[in-house]
Amino acid sequence: MLGLKSRQEMLGLAFPDIPKSRIRREGQRWKKENARIAKKERRGAIAKKVVDIYSHDLDYRFLYEGVLYFFAVFLKTDMQHLNYRLTRKINLAAKWCPSTDSSFDRSTMLSEYCEEGNP
């Protein structure tokens, strides 16, 4: 290819005393770091979009708060049933409520609002 060399070869020529395996590891580390930063930026953009939709769309807000209220009520009754050892009356709200950093929670942010005690 017109005498062009790969990145590792160029780095190897610039730093002949550094082993190529170390150069390769450093390149992989940089890729992982850049991917991690990009992932955080995407998550931040999604969270910003959710907050923006919540603040401007009344139908979305009504639905969101209804689902949040549903989980809050059923989680509260589950805790009461658990305290009284009425395990047969426990429903599956805790199973289906999104946990922090789950894929569902990244797009809805329900667990953050549940943790804050908004309902």
PDB file of N, CA, C and O in Angstrom, residues 4-31:
ATOM      1  N   LEU A   4       2.980   2.553   3.001  1.00  0.00           N
ATOM      2  CA  LEU A   4       2.451   2.945   4.294  1.00  0.00           C
ATOM      3  C   LEU A   4       2.590   1.783   5.262  1.00  0.00           C
ATOM      4  O   LEU A   4       2.365   0.630   4.912  1.00  0.00           O
ATOM      5  N   LYS A   5       2.923   2.106   6.477  1.00  0.00           N
ATOM      6  CA  LYS A   5       3.127   1.069   7.485  1.00  0.00           C
ATOM      7  C   LYS A   5       2.022   1.114   8.519  1.00  0.00           C
ATOM      8  O   LYS A   5       1.344   2.120   8.684  1.00  0.00           O
ATOM      9  N   SER A   6       1.877   0.020   9.200  1.00  0.00           N
ATOM     10  CA  SER A   6       0.857  -0.028  10.241  1.00  0.00           C
ATOM     11  C   SER A   6       1.286   0.841  11.415  1.00  0.00           C
ATOM     12  O   SER A   6       2.448   1.237  11.545  1.00  0.00           O
ATOM     13  N   ARG A   7       0.333   1.103  12.271  1.00  0.00           N
ATOM     14  CA  ARG A   7       0.590   1.949  13.446  1.00  0.00           C
ATOM     15  C   ARG A   7       1.658   1.319  14.342  1.00  0.00           C
ATOM     16  O   ARG A   7       2.544   2.005  14.837  1.00  0.00           O
ATOM     17  N   GLN A   8       1.568  -0.011  14.527  1.00  0.00           N
ATOM     18  CA  GLN A   8       2.550  -0.684  15.362  1.00  0.00           C
ATOM     19  C   GLN A   8       3.952  -0.585  14.752  1.00  0.00           C
ATOM     20  O   GLN A   8       4.933  -0.378  15.464  1.00  0.00           O
ATOM     21  N   GLU A   9       4.025  -0.723  13.435  1.00  0.00           N
ATOM     22  CA  GLU A   9       5.329  -0.633  12.785  1.00  0.00           C
ATOM     23  C   GLU A   9       5.900   0.767  12.931  1.00  0.00           C
ATOM     24  O   GLU A   9       7.084   0.943  13.174  1.00  0.00           O
ATOM     25  N   MET A  10       5.050   1.783  12.771  1.00  0.00           N
ATOM     26  CA  MET A  10       5.529   3.160  12.918  1.00  0.00           C
ATOM     27  C   MET A  10       5.995   3.408  14.341  1.00  0.00           C
ATOM     28  O   MET A  10       7.027   4.023  14.579  1.00  0.00           O
ATOM     29  N   LEU A  11       5.212   2.923  15.329  1.00  0.00           N
ATOM     30  CA  LEU A  11       5.620   3.095  16.719  1.00  0.00           C
ATOM     31  C   LEU A  11       6.883   2.299  17.019  1.00  0.00           C
ATOM     32  O   LEU A  11       7.743   2.737  17.777  1.00  0.00           O
ATOM     33  N   GLY A  12       6.979   1.121  16.407  1.00  0.00           N
ATOM     34  CA  GLY A  12       8.176   0.308  16.593  1.00  0.00           C
ATOM     35  C   GLY A  12       9.408   0.991  16.034  1.00  0.00           C
ATOM     36  O   GLY A  12      10.497   0.886  16.588  1.00  0.00           O
ATOM     37  N   LEU A  13       9.252   1.686  14.922  1.00  0.00           N
ATOM     38  CA  LEU A  13      10.382   2.422  14.360  1.00  0.00           C
ATOM     39  C   LEU A  13      10.722   3.634  15.211  1.00  0.00           C
ATOM     40  O   LEU A  13      11.885   3.992  15.372  1.00  0.00           O
ATOM     41  N   ALA A  14       9.687   4.260  15.786  1.00  0.00           N
ATOM     42  CA  ALA A  14       9.926   5.438  16.621  1.00  0.00           C
ATOM     43  C   ALA A  14      10.515   5.036  17.966  1.00  0.00           C
ATOM     44  O   ALA A  14      11.311   5.760  18.548  1.00  0.00           O
ATOM     45  N   PHE A  15      10.116   3.865  18.477  1.00  0.00           N
ATOM     46  CA  PHE A  15      10.589   3.387  19.771  1.00  0.00           C
ATOM     47  C   PHE A  15      11.142   1.973  19.605  1.00  0.00           C
ATOM     48  O   PHE A  15      10.485   0.995  19.975  1.00  0.00           O
ATOM     49  N   PRO A  16      12.331   1.836  19.055  1.00  0.00           N
ATOM     50  CA  PRO A  16      12.845   0.495  18.766  1.00  0.00           C
ATOM     51  C   PRO A  16      13.122  -0.342  20.014  1.00  0.00           C
ATOM     52  O   PRO A  16      13.148  -1.555  19.942  1.00  0.00           O
ATOM     53  N   ASP A  17      13.328   0.292  21.165  1.00  0.00           N
ATOM     54  CA  ASP A  17      13.661  -0.464  22.373  1.00  0.00           C
ATOM     55  C   ASP A  17      12.410  -1.001  23.092  1.00  0.00           C
ATOM     56  O   ASP A  17      12.525  -1.790  24.018  1.00  0.00           O
ATOM     57  N   ILE A  18      11.208  -0.598  22.670  1.00  0.00           N
ATOM     58  CA  ILE A  18       9.972  -1.072  23.282  1.00  0.00           C
ATOM     59  C   ILE A  18       9.476  -2.283  22.502  1.00  0.00           C
ATOM     60  O   ILE A  18       9.342  -2.223  21.278  1.00  0.00           O
ATOM     61  N   PRO A  19       9.182  -3.384  23.201  1.00  0.00           N
ATOM     62  CA  PRO A  19       8.688  -4.575  22.488  1.00  0.00           C
ATOM     63  C   PRO A  19       7.346  -4.307  21.810  1.00  0.00           C
ATOM     64  O   PRO A  19       6.518  -3.549  22.299  1.00  0.00           O
ATOM     65  N   LYS A  20       7.132  -4.980  20.671  1.00  0.00           N
ATOM     66  CA  LYS A  20       5.897  -4.784  19.916  1.00  0.00           C
ATOM     67  C   LYS A  20       4.677  -5.247  20.697  1.00  0.00           C
ATOM     68  O   LYS A  20       3.597  -4.689  20.561  1.00  0.00           O
ATOM     69  N   SER A  21       4.841  -6.253  21.540  1.00  0.00           N
ATOM     70  CA  SER A  21       3.711  -6.729  22.339  1.00  0.00           C
ATOM     71  C   SER A  21       3.232  -5.645  23.307  1.00  0.00           C
ATOM     72  O   SER A  21       2.037  -5.492  23.532  1.00  0.00           O
ATOM     73  N   ARG A  22       4.164  -4.877  23.853  1.00  0.00           N
ATOM     74  CA  ARG A  22       3.781  -3.782  24.757  1.00  0.00           C
ATOM     75  C   ARG A  22       3.064  -2.675  23.993  1.00  0.00           C
ATOM     76  O   ARG A  22       2.077  -2.112  24.461  1.00  0.00           O
ATOM     77  N   ILE A  23       3.552  -2.395  22.793  1.00  0.00           N
ATOM     78  CA  ILE A  23       2.909  -1.377  21.961  1.00  0.00           C
ATOM     79  C   ILE A  23       1.485  -1.818  21.631  1.00  0.00           C
ATOM     80  O   ILE A  23       0.546  -1.030  21.677  1.00  0.00           O
ATOM     81  N   ARG A  24       1.320  -3.101  21.317  1.00  0.00           N
ATOM     82  CA  ARG A  24       0.000  -3.647  21.008  1.00  0.00           C
ATOM     83  C   ARG A  24      -0.929  -3.540  22.219  1.00  0.00           C
ATOM     84  O   ARG A  24      -2.096  -3.150  22.100  1.00  0.00           O
ATOM     85  N   ARG A  25      -0.418  -3.874  23.413  1.00  0.00           N
ATOM     86  CA  ARG A  25      -1.232  -3.777  24.636  1.00  0.00           C
ATOM     87  C   ARG A  25      -1.652  -2.343  24.911  1.00  0.00           C
ATOM     88  O   ARG A  25      -2.781  -2.075  25.311  1.00  0.00           O
ATOM     89  N   GLU A  26      -0.727  -1.414  24.707  1.00  0.00           N
ATOM     90  CA  GLU A  26      -1.047  -0.003  24.932  1.00  0.00           C
ATOM     91  C   GLU A  26      -2.125   0.464  23.960  1.00  0.00           C
ATOM     92  O   GLU A  26      -3.039   1.201  24.329  1.00  0.00           O
ATOM     93  N   GLY A  27      -2.036   0.014  22.708  1.00  0.00           N
ATOM     94  CA  GLY A  27      -3.059   0.367  21.723  1.00  0.00           C
ATOM     95  C   GLY A  27      -4.418  -0.183  22.108  1.00  0.00           C
ATOM     96  O   GLY A  27      -5.439   0.498  21.990  1.00  0.00           O
ATOM     97  N   GLN A  28      -4.447  -1.408  22.615  1.00  0.00           N
ATOM     98  CA  GLN A  28      -5.704  -2.003  23.057  1.00  0.00           C
ATOM     99  C   GLN A  28      -6.255  -1.264  24.269  1.00  0.00           C
ATOM    100  O   GLN A  28      -7.463  -1.061  24.389  1.00  0.00           O
ATOM    101  N   ARG A  29      -5.379  -0.861  25.162  1.00  0.00           N
ATOM    102  CA  ARG A  29      -5.812  -0.115  26.343  1.00  0.00           C
ATOM    103  C   ARG A  29      -6.419   1.229  25.932  1.00  0.00           C
ATOM    104  O   ARG A  29      -7.445   1.648  26.462  1.00  0.00           O
ATOM    105  N   TRP A  30      -5.806   1.899  24.975  1.00  0.00           N
ATOM    106  CA  TRP A  30      -6.348   3.176  24.502  1.00  0.00           C
ATOM    107  C   TRP A  30      -7.715   2.986  23.867  1.00  0.00           C
ATOM    108  O   TRP A  30      -8.612   3.791  24.054  1.00  0.00           O
ATOM    109  N   LYS A  31      -7.868   1.907  23.088  1.00  0.00           N
ATOM    110  CA  LYS A  31      -9.165   1.628  22.468  1.00  0.00           C
ATOM    111  C   LYS A  31     -10.239   1.399  23.524  1.00  0.00           C
ATOM    112  O   LYS A  31     -11.356   1.904  23.412  1.00  0.00           O
TER     113      LYS A  31
END
